[in-house]
Tab-separated table of C-alpha atoms in Angstrom:
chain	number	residue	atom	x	y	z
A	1	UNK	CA	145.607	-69.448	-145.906
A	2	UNK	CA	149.213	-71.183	-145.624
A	3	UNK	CA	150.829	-67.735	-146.558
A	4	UNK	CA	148.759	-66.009	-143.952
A	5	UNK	CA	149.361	-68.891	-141.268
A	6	UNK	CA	153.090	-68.651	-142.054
A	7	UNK	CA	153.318	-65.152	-141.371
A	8	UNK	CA	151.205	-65.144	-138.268
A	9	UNK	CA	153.462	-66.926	-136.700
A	10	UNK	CA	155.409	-65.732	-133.468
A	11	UNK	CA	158.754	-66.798	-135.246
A	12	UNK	CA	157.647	-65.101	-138.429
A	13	UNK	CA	156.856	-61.829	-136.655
A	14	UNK	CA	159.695	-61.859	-134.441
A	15	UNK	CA	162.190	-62.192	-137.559
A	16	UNK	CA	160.959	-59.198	-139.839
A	17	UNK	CA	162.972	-57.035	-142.062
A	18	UNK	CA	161.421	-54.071	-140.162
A	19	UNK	CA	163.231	-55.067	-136.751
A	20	UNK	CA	161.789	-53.476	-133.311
A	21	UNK	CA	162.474	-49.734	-132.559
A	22	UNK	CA	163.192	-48.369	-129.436
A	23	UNK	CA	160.230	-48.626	-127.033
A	24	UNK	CA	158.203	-51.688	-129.388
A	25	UNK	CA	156.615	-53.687	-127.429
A	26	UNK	CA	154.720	-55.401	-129.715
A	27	UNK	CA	155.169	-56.112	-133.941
A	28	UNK	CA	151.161	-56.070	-135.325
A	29	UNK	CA	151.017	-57.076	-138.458
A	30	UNK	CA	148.070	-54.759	-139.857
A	31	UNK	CA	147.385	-55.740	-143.139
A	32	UNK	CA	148.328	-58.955	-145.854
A	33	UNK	CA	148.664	-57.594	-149.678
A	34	UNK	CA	148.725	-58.545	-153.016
A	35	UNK	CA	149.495	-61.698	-152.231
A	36	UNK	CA	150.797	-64.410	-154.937
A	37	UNK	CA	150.703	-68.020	-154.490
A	38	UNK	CA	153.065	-69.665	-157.067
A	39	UNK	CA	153.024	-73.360	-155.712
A	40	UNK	CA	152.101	-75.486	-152.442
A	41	UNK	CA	155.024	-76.382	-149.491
A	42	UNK	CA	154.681	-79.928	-148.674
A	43	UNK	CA	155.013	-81.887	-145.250
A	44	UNK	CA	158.350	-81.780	-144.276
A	45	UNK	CA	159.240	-78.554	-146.010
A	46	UNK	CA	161.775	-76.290	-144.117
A	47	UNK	CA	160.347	-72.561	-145.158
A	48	UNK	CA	162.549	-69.296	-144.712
A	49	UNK	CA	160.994	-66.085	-145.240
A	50	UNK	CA	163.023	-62.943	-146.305
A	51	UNK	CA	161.814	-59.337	-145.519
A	52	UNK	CA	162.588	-56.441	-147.308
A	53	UNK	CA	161.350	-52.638	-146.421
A	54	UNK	CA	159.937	-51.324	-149.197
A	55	UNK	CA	158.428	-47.821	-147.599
A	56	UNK	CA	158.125	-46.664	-144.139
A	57	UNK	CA	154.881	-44.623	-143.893
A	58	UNK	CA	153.980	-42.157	-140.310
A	59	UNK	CA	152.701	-45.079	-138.062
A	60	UNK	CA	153.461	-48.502	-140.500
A	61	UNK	CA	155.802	-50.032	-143.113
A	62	UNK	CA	155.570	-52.266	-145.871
A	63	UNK	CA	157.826	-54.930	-145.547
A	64	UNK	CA	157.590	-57.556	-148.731
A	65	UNK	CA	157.901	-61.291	-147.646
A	66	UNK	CA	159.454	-63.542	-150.054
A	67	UNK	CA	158.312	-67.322	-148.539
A	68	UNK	CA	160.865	-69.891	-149.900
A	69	UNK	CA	160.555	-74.243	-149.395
A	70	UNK	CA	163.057	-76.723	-148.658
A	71	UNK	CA	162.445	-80.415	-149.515
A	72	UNK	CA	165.238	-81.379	-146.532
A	73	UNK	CA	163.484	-85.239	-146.558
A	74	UNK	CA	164.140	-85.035	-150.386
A	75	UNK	CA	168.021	-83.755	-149.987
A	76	UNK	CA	167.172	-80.688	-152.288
A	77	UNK	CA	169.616	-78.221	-150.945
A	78	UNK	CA	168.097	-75.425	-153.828
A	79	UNK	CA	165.097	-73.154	-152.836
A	80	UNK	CA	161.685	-73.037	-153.967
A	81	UNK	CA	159.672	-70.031	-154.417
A	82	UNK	CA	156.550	-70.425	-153.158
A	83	UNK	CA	154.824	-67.456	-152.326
A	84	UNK	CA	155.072	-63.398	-152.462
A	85	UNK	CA	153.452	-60.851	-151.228
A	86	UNK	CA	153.358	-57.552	-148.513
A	87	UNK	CA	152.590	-56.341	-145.254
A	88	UNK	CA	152.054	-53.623	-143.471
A	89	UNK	CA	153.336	-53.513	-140.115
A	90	UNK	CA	152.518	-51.582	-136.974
A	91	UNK	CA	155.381	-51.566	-134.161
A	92	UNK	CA	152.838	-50.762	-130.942
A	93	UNK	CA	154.380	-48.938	-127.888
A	94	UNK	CA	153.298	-50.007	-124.472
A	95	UNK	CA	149.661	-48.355	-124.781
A	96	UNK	CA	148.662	-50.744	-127.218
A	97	UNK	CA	149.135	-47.811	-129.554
A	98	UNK	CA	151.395	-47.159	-132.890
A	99	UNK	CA	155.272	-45.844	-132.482
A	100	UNK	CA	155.581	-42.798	-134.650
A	101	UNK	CA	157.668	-43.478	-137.274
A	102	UNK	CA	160.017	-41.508	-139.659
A	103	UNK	CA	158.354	-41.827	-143.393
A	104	UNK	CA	161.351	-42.629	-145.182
A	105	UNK	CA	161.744	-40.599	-148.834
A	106	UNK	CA	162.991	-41.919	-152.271
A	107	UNK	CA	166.340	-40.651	-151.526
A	108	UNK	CA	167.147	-43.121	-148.296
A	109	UNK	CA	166.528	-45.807	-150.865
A	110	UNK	CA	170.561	-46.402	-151.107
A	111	UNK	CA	172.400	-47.666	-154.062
A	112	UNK	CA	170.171	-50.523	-154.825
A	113	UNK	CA	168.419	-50.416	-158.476
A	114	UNK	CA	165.426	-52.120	-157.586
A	115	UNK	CA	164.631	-50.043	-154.306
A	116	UNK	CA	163.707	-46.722	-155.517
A	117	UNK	CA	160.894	-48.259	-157.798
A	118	UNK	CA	159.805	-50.737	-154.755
A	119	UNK	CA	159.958	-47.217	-152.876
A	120	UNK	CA	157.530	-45.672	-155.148
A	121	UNK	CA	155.176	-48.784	-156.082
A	122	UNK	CA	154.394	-48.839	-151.979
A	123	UNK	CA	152.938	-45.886	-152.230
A	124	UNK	CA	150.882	-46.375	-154.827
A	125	UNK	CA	149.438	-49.836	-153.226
A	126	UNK	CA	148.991	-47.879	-149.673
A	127	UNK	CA	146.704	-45.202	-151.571
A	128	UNK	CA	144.402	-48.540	-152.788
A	129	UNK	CA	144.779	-49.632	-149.638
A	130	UNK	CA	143.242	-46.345	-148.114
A	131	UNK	CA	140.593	-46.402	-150.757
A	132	UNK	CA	139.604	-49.758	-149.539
A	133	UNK	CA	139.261	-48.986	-146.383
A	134	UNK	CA	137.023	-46.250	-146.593
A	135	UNK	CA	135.160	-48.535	-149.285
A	136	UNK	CA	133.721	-50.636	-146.486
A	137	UNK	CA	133.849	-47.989	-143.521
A	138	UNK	CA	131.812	-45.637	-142.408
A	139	UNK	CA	133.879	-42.374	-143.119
A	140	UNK	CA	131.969	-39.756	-144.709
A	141	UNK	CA	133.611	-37.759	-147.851
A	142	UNK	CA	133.704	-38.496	-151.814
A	143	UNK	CA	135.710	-41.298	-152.753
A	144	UNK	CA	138.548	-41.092	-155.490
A	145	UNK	CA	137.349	-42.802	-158.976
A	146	UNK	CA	139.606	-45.457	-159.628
A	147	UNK	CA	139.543	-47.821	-162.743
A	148	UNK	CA	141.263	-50.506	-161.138
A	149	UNK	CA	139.054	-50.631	-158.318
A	150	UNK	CA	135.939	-50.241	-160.196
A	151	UNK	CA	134.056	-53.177	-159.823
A	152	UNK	CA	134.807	-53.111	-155.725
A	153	UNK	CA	133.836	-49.609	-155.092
A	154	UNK	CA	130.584	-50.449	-157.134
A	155	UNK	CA	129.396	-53.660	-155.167
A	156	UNK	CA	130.095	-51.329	-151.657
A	157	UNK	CA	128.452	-48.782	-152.820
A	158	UNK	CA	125.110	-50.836	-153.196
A	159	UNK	CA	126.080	-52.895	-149.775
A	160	UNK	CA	125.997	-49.336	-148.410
A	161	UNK	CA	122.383	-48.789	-149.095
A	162	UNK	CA	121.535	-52.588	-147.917
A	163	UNK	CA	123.269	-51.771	-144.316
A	164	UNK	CA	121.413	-48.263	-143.841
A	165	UNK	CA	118.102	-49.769	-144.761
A	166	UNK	CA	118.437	-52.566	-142.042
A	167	UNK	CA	119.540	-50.045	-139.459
A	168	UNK	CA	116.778	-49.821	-136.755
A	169	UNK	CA	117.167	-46.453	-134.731
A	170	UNK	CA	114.747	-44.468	-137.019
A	171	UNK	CA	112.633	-41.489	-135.460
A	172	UNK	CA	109.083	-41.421	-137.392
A	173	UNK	CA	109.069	-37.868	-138.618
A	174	UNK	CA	105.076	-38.365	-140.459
A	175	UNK	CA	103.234	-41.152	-141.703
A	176	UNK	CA	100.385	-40.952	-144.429
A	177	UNK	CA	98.512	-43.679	-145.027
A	178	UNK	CA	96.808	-44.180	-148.693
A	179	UNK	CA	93.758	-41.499	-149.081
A	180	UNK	CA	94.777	-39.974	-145.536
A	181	UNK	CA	94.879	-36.250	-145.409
A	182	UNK	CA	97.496	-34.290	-146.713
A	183	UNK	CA	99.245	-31.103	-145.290
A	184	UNK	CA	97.985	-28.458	-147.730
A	185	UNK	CA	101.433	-27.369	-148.678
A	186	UNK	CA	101.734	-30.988	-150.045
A	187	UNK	CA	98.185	-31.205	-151.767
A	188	UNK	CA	98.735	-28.272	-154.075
A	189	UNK	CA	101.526	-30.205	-155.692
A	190	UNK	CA	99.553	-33.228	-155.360
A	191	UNK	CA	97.768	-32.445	-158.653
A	192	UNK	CA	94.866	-31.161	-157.327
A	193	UNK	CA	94.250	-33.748	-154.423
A	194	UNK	CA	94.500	-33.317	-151.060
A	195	UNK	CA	94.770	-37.005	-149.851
A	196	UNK	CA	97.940	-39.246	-150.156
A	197	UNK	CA	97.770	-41.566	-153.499
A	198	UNK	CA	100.107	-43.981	-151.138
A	199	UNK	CA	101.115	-45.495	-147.953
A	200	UNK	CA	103.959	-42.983	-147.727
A	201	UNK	CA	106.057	-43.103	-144.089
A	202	UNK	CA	108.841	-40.328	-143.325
A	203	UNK	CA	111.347	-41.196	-140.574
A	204	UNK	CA	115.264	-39.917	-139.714
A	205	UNK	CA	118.262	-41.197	-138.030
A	206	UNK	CA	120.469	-38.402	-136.561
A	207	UNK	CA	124.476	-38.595	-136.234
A	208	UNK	CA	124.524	-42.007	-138.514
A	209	UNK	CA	126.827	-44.067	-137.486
A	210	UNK	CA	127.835	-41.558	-134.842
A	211	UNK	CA	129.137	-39.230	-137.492
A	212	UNK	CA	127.655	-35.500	-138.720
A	213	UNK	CA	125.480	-37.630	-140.730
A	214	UNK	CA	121.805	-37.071	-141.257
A	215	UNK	CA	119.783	-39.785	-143.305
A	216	UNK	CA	115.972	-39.692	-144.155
A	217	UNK	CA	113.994	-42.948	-145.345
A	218	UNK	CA	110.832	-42.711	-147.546
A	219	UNK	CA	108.705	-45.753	-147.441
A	220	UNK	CA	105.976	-46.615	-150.137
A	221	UNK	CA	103.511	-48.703	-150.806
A	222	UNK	CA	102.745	-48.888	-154.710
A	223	UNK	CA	100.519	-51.087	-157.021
A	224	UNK	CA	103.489	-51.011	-159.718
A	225	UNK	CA	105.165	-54.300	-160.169
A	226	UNK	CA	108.852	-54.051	-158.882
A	227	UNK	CA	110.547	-54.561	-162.669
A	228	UNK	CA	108.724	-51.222	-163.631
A	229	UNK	CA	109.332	-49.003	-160.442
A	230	UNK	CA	113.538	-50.070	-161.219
A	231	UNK	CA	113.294	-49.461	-164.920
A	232	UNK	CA	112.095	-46.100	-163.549
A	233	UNK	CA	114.360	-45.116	-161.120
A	234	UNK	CA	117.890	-46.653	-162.621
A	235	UNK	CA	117.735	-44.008	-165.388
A	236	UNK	CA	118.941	-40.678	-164.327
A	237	UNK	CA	117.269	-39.341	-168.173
A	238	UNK	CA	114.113	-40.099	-166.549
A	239	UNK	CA	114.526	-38.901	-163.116
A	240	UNK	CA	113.457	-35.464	-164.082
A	241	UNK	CA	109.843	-36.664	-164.657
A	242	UNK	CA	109.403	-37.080	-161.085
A	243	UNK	CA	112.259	-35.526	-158.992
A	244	UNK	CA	110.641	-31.985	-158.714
A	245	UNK	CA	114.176	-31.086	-156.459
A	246	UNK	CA	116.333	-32.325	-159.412
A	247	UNK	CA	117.456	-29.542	-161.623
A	248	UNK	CA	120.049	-31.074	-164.123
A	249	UNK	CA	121.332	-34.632	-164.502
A	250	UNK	CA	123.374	-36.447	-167.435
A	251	UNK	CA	124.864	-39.304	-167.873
A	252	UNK	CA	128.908	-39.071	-167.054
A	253	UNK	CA	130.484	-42.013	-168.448
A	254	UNK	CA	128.969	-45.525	-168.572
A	255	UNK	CA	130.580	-48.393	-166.823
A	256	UNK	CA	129.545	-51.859	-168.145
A	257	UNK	CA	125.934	-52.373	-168.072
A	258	UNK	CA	124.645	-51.778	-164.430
A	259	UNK	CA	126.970	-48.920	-163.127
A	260	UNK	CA	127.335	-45.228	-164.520
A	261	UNK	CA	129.163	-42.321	-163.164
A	262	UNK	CA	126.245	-39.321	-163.393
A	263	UNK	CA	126.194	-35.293	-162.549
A	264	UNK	CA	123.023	-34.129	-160.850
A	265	UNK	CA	122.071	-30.631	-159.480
A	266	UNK	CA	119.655	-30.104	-156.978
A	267	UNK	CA	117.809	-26.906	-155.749
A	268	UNK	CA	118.960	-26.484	-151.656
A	269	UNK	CA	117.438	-29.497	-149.388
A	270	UNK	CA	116.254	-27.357	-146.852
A	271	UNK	CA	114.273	-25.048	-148.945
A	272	UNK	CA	116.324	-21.911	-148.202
A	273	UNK	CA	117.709	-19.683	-150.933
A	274	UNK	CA	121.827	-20.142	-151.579
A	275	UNK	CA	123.605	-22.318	-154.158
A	276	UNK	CA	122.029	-25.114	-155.557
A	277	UNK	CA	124.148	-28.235	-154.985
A	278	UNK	CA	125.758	-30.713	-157.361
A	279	UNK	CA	126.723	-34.412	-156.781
A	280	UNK	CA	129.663	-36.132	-158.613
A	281	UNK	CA	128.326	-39.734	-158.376
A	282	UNK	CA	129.098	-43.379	-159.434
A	283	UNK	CA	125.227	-45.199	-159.811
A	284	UNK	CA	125.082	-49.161	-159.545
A	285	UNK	CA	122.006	-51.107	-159.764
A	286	UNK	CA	121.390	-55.094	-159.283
A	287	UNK	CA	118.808	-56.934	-159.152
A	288	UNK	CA	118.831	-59.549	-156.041
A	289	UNK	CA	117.931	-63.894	-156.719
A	290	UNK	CA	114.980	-62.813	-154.277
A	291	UNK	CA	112.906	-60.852	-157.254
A	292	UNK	CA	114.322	-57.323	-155.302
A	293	UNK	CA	116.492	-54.390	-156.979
A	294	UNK	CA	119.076	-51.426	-155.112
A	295	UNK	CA	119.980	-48.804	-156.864
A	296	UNK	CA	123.021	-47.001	-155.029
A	297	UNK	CA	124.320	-43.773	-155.900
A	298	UNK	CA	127.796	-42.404	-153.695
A	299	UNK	CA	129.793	-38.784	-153.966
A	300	UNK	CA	133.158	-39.739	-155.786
A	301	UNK	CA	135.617	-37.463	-156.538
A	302	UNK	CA	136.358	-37.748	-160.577
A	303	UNK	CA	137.984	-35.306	-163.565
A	304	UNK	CA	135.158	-35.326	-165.336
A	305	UNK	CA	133.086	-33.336	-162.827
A	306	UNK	CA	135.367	-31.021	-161.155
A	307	UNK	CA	133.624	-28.613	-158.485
A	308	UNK	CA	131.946	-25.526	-160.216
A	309	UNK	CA	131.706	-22.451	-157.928
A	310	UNK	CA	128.253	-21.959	-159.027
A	311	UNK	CA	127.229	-24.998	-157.230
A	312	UNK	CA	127.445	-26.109	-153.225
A	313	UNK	CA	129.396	-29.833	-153.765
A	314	UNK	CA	127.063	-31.773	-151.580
A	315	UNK	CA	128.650	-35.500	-150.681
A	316	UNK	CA	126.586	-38.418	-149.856
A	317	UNK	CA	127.392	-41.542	-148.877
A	318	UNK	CA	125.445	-44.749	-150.543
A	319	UNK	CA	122.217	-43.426	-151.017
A	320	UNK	CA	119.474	-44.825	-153.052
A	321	UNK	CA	116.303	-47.417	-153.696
A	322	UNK	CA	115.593	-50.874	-152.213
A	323	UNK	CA	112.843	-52.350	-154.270
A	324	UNK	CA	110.622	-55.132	-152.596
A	325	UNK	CA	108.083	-56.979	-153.739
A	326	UNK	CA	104.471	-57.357	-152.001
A	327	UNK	CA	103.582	-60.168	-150.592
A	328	UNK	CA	100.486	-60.888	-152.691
A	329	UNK	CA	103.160	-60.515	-155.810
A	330	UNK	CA	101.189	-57.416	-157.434
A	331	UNK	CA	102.892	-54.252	-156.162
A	332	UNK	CA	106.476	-52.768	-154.590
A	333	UNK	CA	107.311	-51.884	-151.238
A	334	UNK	CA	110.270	-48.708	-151.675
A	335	UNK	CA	112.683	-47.678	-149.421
A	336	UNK	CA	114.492	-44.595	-150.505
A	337	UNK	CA	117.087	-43.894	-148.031
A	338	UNK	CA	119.594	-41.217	-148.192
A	339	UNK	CA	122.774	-40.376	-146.236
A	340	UNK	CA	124.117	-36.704	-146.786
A	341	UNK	CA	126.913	-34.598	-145.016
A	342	UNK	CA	124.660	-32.108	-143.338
A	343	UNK	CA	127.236	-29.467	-142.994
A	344	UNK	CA	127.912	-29.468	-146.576
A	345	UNK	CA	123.980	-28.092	-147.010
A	346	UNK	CA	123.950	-26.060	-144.590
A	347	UNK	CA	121.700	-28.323	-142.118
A	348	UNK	CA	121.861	-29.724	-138.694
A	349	UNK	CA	121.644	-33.352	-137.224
A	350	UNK	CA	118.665	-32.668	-134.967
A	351	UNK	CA	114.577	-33.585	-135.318
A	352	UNK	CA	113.752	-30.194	-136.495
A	353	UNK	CA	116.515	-29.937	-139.182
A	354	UNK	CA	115.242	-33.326	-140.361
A	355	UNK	CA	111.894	-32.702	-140.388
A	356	UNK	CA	112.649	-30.372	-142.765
A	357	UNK	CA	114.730	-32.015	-145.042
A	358	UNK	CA	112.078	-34.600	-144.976
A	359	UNK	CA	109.455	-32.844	-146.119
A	360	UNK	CA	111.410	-30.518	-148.835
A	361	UNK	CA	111.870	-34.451	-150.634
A	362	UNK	CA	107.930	-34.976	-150.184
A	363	UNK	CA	106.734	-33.297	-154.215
A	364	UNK	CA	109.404	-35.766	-155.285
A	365	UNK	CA	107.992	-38.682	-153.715
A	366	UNK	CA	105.003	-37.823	-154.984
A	367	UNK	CA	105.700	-37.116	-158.164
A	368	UNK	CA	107.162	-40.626	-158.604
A	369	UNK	CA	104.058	-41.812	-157.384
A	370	UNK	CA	102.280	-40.430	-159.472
A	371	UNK	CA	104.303	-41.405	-162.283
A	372	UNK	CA	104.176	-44.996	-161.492
């Protein structure tokens, strides 16, 4: 907080290594990095802060601050090093928008030893940065695997199913109540019966988040205690005894004891004949103080499942199972929502597209019912 109310201030802004191009109206400070707080300035402190460019990217630069304390009550004339750390720095034109700037390259780095390595360490802390971003935004696309970020991209990625679940636009697509009537398509691979073994609702929100996103939510009603139903549906070993869609999944790589990065293959979502698509995902499952479980499962992009031209690379953001108990403590309440890049399958955004899609994850709903 000191280092952040330091550099927030109009002096601070005004005085950075980055200057003001021609046209700047205004210095924004966008972002505060990788900061490092080595000890506390006390009352009566005089602090200077030196700048230093490290990498100028198209519309921001990375300055690095240096924050240094004088005890002037105390006569210390030396310096102390307080804090460290970086920011990135928009210059804003009139319009309130970002001044084009020129990227600068490895070779503008002069004779200094140390800049050429600060040059090339920015850009390695701007790529986390960008991966961050999209961690808790709404942009569609596969995420790059990274180690170091690991345990961040993990806890967004079951966030991600949280936040779609509590979304409220939802257009009810079919609802079938326990020992209603089932469509006949749907009883045949209902093992002979033609009623539905559970409160099962269908319902769609079109253009998520105002992007060419289509996401269907399943909601059932089940007499399975909720530690069962998650033992269930965290393994993606068992998933083939239910998931009638699901045509190959293994286990990846296993990352600590509640995430896994997993290839699945599914026949086409919208029941037409073409490729069947294949998912490069990282899995994470937790289960909540308030007796509930989410299992999330988002597209990453990874070595160890590069595309395969025998499959259509389908990308989903976080996707997966919120696990409720009832309120009489006996059964679950499941919400299986899912979040896909319709263009990527070859479907649209609209009620009759997800109608369709809908009802091509129905045998897999059942099945797991079924199974439970």
């Amino acid at each position: 907080a000191e280092f952040a109310s330091i550099l927030s201030s109009r002096q601070a802004k005004a005085s950075l290594a980055g200057g003001r191009p021609a046209g700047a109206v205004q210095v924004h400070i966008e972002a505060i990095d990788a900061l490092h707080f080595i000890s506390p300035s006390k009352t009566g402190d005089r602090i200077s802060l030196h700048g230093h460019v490290t990498r100028v990217f198209g519309t921001s630069m990375e300055v690095e601050i240096s924050v240094r304390a004088y005890d002037v009550a105390g006569g210390q004339e030396s310096a102390r090093h307080i804090n460290n750390g970086f920011l990135v720095v928009q210059v804003l034109g009139g319009d309130g928008q970002p001044l084009a700037l020129r990227p600068s390259r490895a070779d503008m780095t002069g004779d200094d030893p140390e800049s050429r390595p600060r040059h090339e360490a920015a850009a390695s802390r701007e790529a986390v940065r960008a991966l961050r971003r999209q961690m808790g935004s709404l942009q569609a696309g596969a995420m790059t695997w990274s180690e170091d970020l690991k345990e961040e991209m993990c806890i967004c990625n079951l966030w991600g199913v949280l936040r779609i679940s509590h979304v409220d636009e939802w257009h009810e697509l079919a609802a079938m109540p326990r020992g209603s009537p089932l469509p006949a398509p749907l009883a045949a691979l209902n093992a002979g019966s033609d009623v539905s073994p559970a409160d099962i609702a269908l319902s769609a929100n079109l253009c998520t988040w105002g992007l060419p996103l289509l996401s269907i939510r399943g909601c059932l009603s089940v007499d399975t205690p909720p530690p069962l139903v998650f033992e269930l549906l965290k393994s993606p070993e068992r998933r083939a005894a239910w998931d009638v869609l699901l045509k190959e999944g293994r286990l990846v790589r296993q990352i600590g004891p509640d995430n896994a990065i997993v290839h699945e293959v599914f026949e086409p979502l919208s029941g037409d004949l073409g490729r069947p698509h294949d998912y490069a995902l990282i899995s994470s499952w937790r289960c909540e103080s308030d007796g509930s479980y989410v299992i999330a499962s988002r597209s990453i992009v990874v070595e160890e499942v590069p595309p395969s031209p025998q499959y259509q690379r389908g990308e989903v953001l976080p996707s997966g199972w919120w696990i409720q108990p009832q309120t009489d403590g006996t059964g679950s309440e499941l919400t299986y929502v899912i979040q896909m890049r319709a263009e990527l399958l070859g479907v649209g955004t609209d009620i009759a597209s997800a109608r369709k899609v809908a009802f091509s994850l129905m045998p897999s709903l059942l099945g797991l019912v079924r199974l439970l």
